[in-house]
Tab-separated table of C-alpha atoms and ligand atoms in Angstrom:
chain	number	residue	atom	x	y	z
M	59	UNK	CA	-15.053	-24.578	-10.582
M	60	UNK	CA	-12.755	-27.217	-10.588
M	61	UNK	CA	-8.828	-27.014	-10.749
M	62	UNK	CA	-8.579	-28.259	-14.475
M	63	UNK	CA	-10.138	-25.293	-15.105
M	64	UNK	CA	-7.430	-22.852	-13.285
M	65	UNK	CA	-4.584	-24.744	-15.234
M	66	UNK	CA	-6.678	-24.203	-18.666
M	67	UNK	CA	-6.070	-20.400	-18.601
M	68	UNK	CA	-2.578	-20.618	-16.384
M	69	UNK	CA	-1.105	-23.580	-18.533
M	70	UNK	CA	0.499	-26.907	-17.096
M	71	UNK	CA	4.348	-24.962	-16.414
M	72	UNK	CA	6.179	-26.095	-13.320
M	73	UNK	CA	9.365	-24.923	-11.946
M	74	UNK	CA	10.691	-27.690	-10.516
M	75	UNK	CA	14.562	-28.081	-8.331
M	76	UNK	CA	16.108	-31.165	-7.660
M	77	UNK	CA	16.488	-31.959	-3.659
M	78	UNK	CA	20.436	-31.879	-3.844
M	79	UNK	CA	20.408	-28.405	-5.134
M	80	UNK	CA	21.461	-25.334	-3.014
M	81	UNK	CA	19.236	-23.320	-0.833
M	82	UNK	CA	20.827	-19.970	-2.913
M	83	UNK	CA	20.263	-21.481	-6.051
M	84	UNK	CA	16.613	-22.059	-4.974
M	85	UNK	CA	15.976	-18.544	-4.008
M	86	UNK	CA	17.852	-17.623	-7.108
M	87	UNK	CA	15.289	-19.802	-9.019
M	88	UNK	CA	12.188	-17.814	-7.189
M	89	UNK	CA	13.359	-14.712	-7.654
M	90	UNK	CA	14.359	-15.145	-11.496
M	91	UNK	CA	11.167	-16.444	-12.156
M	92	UNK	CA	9.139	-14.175	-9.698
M	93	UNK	CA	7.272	-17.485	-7.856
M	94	UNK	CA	7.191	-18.137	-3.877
M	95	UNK	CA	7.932	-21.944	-4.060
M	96	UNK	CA	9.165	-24.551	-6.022
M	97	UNK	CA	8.697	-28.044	-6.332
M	98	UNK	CA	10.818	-30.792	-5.510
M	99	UNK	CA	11.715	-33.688	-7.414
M	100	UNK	CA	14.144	-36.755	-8.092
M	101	UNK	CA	15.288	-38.026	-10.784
M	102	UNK	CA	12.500	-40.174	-11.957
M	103	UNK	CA	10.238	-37.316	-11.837
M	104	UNK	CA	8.445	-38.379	-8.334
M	105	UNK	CA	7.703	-35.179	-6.302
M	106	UNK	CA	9.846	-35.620	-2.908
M	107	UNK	CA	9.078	-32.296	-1.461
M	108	UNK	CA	8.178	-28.609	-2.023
M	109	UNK	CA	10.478	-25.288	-1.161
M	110	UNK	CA	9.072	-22.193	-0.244
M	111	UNK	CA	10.220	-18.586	0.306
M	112	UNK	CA	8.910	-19.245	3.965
M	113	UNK	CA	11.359	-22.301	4.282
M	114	UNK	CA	14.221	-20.007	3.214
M	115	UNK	CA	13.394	-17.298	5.362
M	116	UNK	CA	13.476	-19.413	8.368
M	117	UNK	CA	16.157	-20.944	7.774
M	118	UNK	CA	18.380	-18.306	7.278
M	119	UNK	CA	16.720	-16.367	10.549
M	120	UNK	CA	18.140	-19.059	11.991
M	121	UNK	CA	21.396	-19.837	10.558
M	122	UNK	CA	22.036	-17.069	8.764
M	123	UNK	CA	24.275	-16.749	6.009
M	124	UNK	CA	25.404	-20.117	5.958
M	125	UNK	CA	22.213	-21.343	5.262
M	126	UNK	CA	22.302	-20.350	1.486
M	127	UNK	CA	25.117	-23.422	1.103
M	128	UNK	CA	22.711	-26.075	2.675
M	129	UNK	CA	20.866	-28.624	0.510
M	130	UNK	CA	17.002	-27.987	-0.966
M	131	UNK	CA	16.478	-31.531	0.766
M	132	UNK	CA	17.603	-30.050	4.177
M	133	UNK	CA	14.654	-26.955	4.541
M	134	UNK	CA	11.860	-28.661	2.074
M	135	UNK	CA	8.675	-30.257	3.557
M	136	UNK	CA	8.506	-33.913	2.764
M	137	UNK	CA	4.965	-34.629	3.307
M	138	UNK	CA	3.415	-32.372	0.327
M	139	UNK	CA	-0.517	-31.718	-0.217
M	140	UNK	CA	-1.702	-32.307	-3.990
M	141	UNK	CA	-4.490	-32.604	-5.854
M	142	UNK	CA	-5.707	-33.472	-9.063
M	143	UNK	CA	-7.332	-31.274	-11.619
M	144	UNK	CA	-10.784	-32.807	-11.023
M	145	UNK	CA	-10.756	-31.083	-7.429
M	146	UNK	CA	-12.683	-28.395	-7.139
M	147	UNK	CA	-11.242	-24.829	-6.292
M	148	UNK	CA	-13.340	-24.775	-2.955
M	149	UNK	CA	-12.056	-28.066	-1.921
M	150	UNK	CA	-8.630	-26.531	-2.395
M	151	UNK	CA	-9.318	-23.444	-0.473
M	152	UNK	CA	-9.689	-25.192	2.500
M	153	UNK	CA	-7.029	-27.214	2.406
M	154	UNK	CA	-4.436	-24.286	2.144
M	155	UNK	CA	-6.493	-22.594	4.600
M	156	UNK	CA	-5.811	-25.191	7.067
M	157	UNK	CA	-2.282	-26.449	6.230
M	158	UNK	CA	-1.336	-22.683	6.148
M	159	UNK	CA	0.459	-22.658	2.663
M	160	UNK	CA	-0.775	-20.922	-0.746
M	161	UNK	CA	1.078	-24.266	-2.901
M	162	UNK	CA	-0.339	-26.906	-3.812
M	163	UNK	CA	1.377	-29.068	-7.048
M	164	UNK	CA	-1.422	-30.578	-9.164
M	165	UNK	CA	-0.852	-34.439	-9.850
M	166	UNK	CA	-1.813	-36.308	-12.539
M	167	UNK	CA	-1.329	-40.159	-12.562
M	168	UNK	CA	1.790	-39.869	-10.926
M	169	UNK	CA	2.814	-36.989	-13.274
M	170	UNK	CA	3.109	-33.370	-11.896
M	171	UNK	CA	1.085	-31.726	-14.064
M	172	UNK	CA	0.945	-27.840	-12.727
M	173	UNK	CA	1.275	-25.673	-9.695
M	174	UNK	CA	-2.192	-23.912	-8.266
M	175	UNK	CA	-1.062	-20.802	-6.322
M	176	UNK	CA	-3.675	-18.969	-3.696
M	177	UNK	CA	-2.840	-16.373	-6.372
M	178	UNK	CA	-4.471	-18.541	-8.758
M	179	UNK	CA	-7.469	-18.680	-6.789
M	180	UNK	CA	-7.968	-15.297	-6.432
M	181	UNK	CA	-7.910	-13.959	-9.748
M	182	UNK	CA	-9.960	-16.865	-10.941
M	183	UNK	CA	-12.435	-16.147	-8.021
M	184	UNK	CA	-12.605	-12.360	-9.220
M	185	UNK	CA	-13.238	-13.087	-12.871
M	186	UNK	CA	-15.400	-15.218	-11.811
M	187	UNK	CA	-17.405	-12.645	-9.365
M	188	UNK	CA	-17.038	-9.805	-12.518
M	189	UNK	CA	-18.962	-12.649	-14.524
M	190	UNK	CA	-21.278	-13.266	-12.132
M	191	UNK	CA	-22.294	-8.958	-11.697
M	192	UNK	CA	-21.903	-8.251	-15.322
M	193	UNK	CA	-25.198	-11.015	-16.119
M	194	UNK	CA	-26.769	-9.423	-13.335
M	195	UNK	CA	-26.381	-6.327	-15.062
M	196	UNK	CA	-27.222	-7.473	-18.181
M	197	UNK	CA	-30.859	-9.224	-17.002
M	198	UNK	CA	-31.525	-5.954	-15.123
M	199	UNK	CA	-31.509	-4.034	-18.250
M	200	UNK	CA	-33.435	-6.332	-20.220
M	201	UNK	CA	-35.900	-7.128	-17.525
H	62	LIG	P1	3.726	-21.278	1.365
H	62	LIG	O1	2.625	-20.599	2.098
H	62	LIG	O2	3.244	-22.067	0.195
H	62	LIG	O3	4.856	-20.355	1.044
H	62	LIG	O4	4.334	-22.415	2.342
H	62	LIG	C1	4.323	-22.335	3.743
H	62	LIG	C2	4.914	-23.635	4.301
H	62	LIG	O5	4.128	-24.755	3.869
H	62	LIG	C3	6.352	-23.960	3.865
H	62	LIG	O6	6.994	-24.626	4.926
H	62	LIG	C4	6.187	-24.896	2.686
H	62	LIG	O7	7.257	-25.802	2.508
H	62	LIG	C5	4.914	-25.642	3.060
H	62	LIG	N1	4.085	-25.992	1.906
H	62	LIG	C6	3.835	-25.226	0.817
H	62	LIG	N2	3.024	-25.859	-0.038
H	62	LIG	C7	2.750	-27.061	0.514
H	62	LIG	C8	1.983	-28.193	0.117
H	62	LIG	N3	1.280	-28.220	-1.013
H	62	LIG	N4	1.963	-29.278	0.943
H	62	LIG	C9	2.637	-29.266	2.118
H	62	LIG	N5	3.380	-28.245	2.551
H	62	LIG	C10	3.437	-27.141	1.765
């Protein structure tokens, strides 16, 4: 199964914050739109970064309050993972198994062209497995 597939059922929506923003508008953004990270981009478009919930609750362990005021740009991580939709769900496993995050924006071309979530990948995985026991099923009983 390949990513293209994922973003065929979840659509090609991204919720995207601009790096000057606020760190409370961010988590305002998250919350309002129930998602753990958001990605970052400039004017132009070009993803600079990504925001996550993790980022936020660091920061503010250890800053505290204050935190909320400082810039997206300040608590992002620059050097994002993507992929494309022609990588395969497997391939992406592993990579957010090892880099420890459950983001990874899907790029296009240059374009951002969707968000994959490890949430994603585990619904898709468990349609997938329901498929895969209901044809058992089925050639069972027609065996
Ligand atoms: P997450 O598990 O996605 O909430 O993110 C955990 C950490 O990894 C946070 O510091 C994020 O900024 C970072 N992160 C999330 N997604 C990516 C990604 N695709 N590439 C690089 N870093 C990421």
């Amino acid at each position: 199964m390949t990513v293209k597939a994922i973003l065929s059922t979840k659509g090609n929506e991204t919720v995207t914050i601009e790096p000057i923003a606020s760190v409370a508008a961010a988590a305002k953004q998250m919350a309002d739109r129930r998602i753990g990270a958001l990605v970052v981009t400039n004017a132009t478009g070009e993803v600079v970064g990504i925001v996550s919930e993790r980022d936020i609750v660091r920061v503010i362990a250890a800053r505290g309050g204050d935190a909320l005021d400082l810039s997206v740009e300040s608590v992002m991580t620059r050097k994002v993972v993507s992929c494309t939709e022609a990588d395969t769900v497997a391939n992406l496993m592993e990579r957010m198994t090892t880099g420890k995050f459950r983001h990874v924006p899907v790029i296009e071309n240059g374009r951002l062209i969707g968000v994959v979530s490890i949430g994603d990948i585990v619904k898709h995985r468990l349609q997938e497995i329901e498929h895969e026991s209901e044809a058992m099923r089925d050639y069972i009983l027609t065996a």
